[in-house]
CSV table of C-alpha atoms in Angstrom, one decimal:
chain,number,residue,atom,x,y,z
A,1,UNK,CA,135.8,117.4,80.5
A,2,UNK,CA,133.5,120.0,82.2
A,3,UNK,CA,130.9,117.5,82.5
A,4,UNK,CA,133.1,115.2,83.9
A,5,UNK,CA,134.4,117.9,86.9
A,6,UNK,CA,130.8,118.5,87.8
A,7,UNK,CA,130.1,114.7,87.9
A,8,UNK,CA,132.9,113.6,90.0
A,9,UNK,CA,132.5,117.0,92.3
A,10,UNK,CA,128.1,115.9,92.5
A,11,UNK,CA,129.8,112.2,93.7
A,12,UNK,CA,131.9,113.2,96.3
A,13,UNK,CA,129.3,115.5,97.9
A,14,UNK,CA,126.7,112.6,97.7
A,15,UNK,CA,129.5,110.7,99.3
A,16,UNK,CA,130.2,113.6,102.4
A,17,UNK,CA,126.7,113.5,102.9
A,18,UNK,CA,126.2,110.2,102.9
A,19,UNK,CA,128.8,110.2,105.8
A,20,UNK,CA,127.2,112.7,107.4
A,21,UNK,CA,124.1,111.3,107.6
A,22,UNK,CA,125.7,108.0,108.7
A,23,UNK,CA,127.7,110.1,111.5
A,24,UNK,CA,124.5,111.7,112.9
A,25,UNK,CA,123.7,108.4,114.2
A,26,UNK,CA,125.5,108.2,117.5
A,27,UNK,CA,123.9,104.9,118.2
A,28,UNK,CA,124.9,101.4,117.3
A,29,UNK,CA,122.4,100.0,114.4
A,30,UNK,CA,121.6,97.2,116.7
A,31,UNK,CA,120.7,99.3,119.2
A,32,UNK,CA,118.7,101.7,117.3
A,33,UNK,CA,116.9,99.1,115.2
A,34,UNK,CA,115.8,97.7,118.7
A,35,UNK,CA,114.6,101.2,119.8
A,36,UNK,CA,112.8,101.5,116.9
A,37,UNK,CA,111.3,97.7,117.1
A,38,UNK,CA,110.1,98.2,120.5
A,39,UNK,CA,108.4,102.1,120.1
A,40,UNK,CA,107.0,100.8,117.2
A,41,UNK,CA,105.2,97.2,118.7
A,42,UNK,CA,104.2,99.9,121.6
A,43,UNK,CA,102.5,102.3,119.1
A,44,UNK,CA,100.7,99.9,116.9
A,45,UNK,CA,99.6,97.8,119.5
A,46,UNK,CA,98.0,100.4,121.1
A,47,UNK,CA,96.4,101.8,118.7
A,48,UNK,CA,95.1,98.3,117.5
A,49,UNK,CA,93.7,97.8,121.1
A,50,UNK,CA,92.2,101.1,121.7
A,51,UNK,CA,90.4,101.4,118.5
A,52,UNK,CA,89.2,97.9,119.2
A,53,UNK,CA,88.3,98.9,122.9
A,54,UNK,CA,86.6,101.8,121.7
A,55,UNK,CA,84.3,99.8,119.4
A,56,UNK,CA,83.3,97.4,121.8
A,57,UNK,CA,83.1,99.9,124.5
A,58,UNK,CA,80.3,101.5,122.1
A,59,UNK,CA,78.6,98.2,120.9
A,60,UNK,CA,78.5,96.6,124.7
A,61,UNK,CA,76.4,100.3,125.5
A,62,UNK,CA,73.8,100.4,122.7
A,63,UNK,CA,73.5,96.9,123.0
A,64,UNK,CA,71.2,96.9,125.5
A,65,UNK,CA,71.0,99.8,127.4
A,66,UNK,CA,70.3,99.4,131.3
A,67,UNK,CA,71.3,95.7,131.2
A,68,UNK,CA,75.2,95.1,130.8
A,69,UNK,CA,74.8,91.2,131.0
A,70,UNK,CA,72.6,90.7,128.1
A,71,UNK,CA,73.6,88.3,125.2
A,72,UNK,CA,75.1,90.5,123.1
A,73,UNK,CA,72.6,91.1,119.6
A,74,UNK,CA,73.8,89.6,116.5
A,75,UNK,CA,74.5,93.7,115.2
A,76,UNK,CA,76.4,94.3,118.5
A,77,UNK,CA,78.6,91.2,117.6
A,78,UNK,CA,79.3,92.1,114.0
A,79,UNK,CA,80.2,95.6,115.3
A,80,UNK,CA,82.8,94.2,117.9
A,81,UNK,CA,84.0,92.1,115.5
A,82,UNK,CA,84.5,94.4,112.7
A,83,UNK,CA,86.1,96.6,115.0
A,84,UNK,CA,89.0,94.3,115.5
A,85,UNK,CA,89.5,92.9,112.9
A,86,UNK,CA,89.6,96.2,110.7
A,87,UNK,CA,92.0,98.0,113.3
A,88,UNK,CA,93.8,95.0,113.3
A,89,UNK,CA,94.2,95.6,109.4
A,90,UNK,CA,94.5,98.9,109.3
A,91,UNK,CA,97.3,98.7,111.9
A,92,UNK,CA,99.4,95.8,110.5
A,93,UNK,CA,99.4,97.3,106.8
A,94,UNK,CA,100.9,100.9,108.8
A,95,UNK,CA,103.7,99.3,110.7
A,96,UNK,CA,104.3,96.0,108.9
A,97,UNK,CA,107.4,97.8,107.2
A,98,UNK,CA,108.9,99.4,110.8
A,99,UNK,CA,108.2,96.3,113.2
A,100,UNK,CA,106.1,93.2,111.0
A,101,UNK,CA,102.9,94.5,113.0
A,102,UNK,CA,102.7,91.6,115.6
A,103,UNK,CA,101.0,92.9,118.3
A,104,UNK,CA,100.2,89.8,120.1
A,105,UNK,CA,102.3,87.5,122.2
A,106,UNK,CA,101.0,84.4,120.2
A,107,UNK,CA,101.6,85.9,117.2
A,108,UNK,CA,105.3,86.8,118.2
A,109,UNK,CA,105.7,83.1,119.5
A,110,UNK,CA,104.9,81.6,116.6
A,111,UNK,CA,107.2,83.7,114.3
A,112,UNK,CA,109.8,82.7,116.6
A,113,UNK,CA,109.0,79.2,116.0
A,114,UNK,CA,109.8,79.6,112.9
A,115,UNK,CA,112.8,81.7,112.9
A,116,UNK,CA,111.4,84.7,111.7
A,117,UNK,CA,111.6,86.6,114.6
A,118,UNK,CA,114.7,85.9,117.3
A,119,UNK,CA,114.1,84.9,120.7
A,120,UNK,CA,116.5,87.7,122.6
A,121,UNK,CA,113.8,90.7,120.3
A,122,UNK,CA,110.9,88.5,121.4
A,123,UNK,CA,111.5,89.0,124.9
A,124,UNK,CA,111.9,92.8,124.4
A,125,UNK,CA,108.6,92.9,122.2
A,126,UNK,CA,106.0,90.6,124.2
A,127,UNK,CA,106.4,92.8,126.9
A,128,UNK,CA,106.2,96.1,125.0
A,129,UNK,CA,102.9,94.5,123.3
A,130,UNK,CA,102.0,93.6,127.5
A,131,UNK,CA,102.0,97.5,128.6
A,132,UNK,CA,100.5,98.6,125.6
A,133,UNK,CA,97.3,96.8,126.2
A,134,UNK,CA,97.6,97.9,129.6
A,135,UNK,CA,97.9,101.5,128.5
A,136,UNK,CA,94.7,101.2,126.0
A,137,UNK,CA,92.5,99.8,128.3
A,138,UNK,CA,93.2,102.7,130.5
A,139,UNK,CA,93.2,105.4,128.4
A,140,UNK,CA,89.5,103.9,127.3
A,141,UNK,CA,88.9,103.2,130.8
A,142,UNK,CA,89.4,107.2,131.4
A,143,UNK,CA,88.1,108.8,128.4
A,144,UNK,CA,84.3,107.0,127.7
A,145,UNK,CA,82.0,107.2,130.5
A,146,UNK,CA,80.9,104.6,132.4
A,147,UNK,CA,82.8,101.0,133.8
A,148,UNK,CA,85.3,99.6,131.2
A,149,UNK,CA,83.6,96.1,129.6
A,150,UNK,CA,85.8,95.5,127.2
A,151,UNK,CA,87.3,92.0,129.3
A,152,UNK,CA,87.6,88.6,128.9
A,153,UNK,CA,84.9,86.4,130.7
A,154,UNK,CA,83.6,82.8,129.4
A,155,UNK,CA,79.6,83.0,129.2
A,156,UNK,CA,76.7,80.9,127.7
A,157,UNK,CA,77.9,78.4,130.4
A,158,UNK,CA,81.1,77.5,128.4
A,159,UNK,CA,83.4,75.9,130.6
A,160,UNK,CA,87.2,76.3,131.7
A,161,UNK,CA,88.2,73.5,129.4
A,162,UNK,CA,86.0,74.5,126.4
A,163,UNK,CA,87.1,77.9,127.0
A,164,UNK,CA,91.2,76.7,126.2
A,165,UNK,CA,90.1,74.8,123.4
A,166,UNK,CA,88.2,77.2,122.0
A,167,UNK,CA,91.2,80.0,122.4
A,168,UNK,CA,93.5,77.6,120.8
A,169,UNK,CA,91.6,76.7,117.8
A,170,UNK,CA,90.5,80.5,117.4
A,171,UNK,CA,94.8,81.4,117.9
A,172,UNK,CA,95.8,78.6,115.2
A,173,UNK,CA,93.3,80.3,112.6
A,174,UNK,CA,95.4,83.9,113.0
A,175,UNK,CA,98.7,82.4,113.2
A,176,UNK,CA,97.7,80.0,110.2
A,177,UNK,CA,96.9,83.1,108.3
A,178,UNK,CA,100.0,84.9,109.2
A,179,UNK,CA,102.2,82.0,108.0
A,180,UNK,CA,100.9,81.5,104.6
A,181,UNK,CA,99.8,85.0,103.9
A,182,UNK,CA,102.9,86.8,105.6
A,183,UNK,CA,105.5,84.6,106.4
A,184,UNK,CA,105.6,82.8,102.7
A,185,UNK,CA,106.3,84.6,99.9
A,186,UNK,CA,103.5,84.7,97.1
A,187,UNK,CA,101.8,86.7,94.3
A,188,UNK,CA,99.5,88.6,97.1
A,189,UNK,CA,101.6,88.9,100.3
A,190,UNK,CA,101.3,92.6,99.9
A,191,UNK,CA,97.4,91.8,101.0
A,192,UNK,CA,98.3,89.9,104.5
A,193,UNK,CA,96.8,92.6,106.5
A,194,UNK,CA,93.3,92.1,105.1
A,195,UNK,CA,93.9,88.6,105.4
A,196,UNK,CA,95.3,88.9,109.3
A,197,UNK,CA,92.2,91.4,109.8
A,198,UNK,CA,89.4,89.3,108.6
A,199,UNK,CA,90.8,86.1,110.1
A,200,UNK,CA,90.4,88.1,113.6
A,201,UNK,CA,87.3,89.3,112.5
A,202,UNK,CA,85.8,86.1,112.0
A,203,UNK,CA,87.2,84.4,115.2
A,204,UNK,CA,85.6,87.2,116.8
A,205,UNK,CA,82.0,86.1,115.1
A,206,UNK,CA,82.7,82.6,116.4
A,207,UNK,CA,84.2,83.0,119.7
A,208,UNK,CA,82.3,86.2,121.5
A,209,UNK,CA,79.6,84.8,122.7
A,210,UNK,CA,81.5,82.1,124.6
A,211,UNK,CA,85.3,83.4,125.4
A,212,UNK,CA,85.1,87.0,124.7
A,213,UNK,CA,87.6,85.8,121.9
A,214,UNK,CA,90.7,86.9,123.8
A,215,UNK,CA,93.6,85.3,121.0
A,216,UNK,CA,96.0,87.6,122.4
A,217,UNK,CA,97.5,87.5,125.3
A,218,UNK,CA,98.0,91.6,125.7
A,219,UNK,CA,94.1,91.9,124.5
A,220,UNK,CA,93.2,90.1,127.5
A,221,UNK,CA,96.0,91.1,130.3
A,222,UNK,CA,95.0,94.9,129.9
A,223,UNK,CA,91.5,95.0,130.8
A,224,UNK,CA,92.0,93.0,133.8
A,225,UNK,CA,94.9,95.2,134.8
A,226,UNK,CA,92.3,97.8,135.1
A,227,UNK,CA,89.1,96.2,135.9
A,228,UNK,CA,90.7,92.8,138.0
A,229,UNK,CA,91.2,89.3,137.1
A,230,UNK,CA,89.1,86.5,136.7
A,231,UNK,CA,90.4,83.3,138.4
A,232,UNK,CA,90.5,81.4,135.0
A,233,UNK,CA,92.5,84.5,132.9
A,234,UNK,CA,95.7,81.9,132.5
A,235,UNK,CA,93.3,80.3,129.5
A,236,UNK,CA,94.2,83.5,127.4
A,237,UNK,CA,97.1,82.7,127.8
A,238,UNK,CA,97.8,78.9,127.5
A,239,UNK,CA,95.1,78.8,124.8
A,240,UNK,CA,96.4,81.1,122.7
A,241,UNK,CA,100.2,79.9,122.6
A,242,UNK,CA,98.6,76.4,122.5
A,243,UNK,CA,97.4,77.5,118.8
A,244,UNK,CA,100.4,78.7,117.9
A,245,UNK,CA,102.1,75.3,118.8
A,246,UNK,CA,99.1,74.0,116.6
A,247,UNK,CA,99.5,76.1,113.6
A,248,UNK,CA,103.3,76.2,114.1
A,249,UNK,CA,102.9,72.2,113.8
A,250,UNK,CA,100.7,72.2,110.8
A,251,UNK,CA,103.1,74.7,108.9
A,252,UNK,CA,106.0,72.6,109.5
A,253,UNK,CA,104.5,69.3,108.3
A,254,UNK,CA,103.3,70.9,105.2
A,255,UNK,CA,106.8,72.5,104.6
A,256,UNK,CA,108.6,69.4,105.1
A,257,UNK,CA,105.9,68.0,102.5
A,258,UNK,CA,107.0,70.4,99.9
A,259,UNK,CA,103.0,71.3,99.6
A,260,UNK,CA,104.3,74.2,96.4
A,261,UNK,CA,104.3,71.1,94.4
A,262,UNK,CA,101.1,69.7,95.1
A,263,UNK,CA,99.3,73.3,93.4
A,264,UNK,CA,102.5,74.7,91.5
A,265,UNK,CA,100.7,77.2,89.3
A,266,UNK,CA,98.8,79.2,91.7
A,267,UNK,CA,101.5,82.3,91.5
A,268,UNK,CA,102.2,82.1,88.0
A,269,UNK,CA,103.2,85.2,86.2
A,270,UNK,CA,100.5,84.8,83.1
A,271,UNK,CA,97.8,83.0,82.5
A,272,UNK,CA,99.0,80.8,79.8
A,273,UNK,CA,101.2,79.2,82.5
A,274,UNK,CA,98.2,79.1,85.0
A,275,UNK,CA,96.4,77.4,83.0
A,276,UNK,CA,98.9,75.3,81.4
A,277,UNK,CA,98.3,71.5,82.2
A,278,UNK,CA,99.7,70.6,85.1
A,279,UNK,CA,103.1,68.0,85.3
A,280,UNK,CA,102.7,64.9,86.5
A,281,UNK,CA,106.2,64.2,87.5
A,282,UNK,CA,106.7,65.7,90.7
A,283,UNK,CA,110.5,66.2,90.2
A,284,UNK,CA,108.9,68.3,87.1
A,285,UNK,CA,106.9,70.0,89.3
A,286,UNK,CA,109.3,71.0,91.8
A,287,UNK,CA,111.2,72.1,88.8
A,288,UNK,CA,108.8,75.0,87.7
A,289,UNK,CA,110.2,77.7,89.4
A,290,UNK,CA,107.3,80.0,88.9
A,291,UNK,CA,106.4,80.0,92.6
A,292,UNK,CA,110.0,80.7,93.5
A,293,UNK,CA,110.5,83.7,91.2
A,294,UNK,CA,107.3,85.4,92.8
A,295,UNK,CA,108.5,84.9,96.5
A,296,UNK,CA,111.9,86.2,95.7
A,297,UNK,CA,109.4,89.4,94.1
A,298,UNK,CA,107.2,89.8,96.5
A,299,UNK,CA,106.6,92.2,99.2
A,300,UNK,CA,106.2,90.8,102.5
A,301,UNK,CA,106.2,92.0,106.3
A,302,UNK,CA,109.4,92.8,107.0
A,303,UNK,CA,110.6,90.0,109.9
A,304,UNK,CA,110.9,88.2,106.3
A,305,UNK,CA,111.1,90.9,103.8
A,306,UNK,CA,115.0,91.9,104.9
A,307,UNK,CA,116.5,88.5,105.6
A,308,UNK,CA,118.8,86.6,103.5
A,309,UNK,CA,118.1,83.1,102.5
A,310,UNK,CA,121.2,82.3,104.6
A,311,UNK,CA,120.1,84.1,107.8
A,312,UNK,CA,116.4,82.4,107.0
A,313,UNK,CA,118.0,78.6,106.7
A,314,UNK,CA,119.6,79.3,110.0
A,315,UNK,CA,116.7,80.9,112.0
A,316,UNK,CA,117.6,84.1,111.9
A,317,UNK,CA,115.6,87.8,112.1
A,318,UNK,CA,116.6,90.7,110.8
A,319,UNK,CA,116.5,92.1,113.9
A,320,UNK,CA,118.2,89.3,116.4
């Protein structure tokens, strides 16, 4: 009976404190989950940007010293490259839990199109992400010596036109990544921010040398806050949102396609199933439920990780 006493007395103070802890909330969730949404974007955003900026402050110096416009060196790219693209990484895996780790307008429109993210947190966030790249081109503009050369500018003679193209195709690669690595649930979801880093990475190796490789709106709007605007900067934008109409496109035809069913055993749990022969019915294809067992399982950013199936068949976030 003793141990009884001291189990129900151990509940109820569980329970005080759990009301306690509940009380010393003064704010509304929904306004507090916003608050937290909106510092976090800031912070990760800016520390994304002004690691990046730093690195390609230091590879634009030492890549040929005395002569700013030189073609950049092939090391000089792969530095600028690797320095997005790994504090891209970096920063997603930190905050994917406390905001998804967007950090880019593009990114952020194309997670609305799919219902990931609501439209009323978007217009909270895409600013935040705005005067965070504004704030980490500045703070690199005043910390490193010399002018700030970190902006957006087409070269190699690559022309306005090329220039959008080129953004939108370079967009639809990150926002392809983040839909099939972050968005849908699989056996490796945990990984998206290696994935999200190394797609950057590599549309910074193929777009550099002609766009600057803006894919971000905020990447590109900071620097030329500081440093002034070219009279073609609206191609960082339009391009990138173009490629996340693209992508946004792509992922919807091959969702309405059912494409799990076309390569069903690529998340299953053992390798007998894996390597199991494959059904040629597709209604017994659809009917291994392997894949849908893993994305229930699986960690993911959490725009996704924290909704219901019924708030994600209606287009809703967890933090609309």
């Amino acid at each position: 009976m003793s141990s009884i006493a001291q189990i129900i007395s151990h509940s109820k103070q569980s329970s005080h404190a759990t009301v306690k802890a509940r009380k010393h909330h003064s704010l509304p969730d929904h306004i507090r989950h916003a608050i937290v949404v909106v510092f976090g974007e800031f912070c990760g955003t800016f520390m994304f940007l002004f690691m990046s900026f730093v690195g390609t402050q230091v590879a634009i110096n030492n890549n040929a010293p005395g002569n700013p416009d030189a073609p950049l060196y092939p090391a000089s790219l792969l530095y600028i490259a690797s320095s997005f693209g790994c504090a891209l990484a970096v920063n997603v895996w930190v905050f994917y839990r406390v905001t998804g780790g967007m950090f880019n307008p593009a990114v952020t429109l194309g997670l609305v199109l799919v219902g990931a993210v609501g439209p009323m947190q978007a217009l909270f966030i895409v600013p935040t992400q705005l005067v965070a790249g504004i704030a980490a081109a500045g703070t690199v503009s005043g910390l490193l010596p010399g002018p700030l050369g970190v902006a957006n500018a087409l070269s190699n003679g690559t022309s306005i036109v090329q220039g959008l193209f080129l953004e939108m195709f370079l967009t639809a690669q990150l926002v392809l990544t983040v839909y099939f690595l972050a968005v849908e649930k699989h056996r490796a979801t945990f990984l998206a921010p290696i994935g999200i880093g190394i797609s950057v990475f590599i549309a910074h190796i193929a777009g550099t040398n002609y766009t600057g490789t803006s894919i971000n709106p905020a990447r590109s709007f900071g620097p030329a806050v500081v440093t002034g605007f070219v009279g073609y900067h609206w191609i960082y934008w339009l391009g990138p949102f173009m490629g996340a109409l693209l992508s946004w496109g792509v992922y919807v035809l091959l969702k309405s396609m059912e494409y799990e069913t076309a390569n069903p055993r690529q998340d299953a749990a053992d390798e007998e199933k894996a390597n199991s022969p494959m059904p040629l019915s597709p209604d017994l294809s659809f009917a291994d439920r392997d894949t849908h067992a893993m994305n229930s399982q699986s960690p993911t950013l959490p725009y996704v990780q924290t909704q219901s199936n019924h708030e994600t068949a209606n287009g809703r976030s967890n933090y609309a």
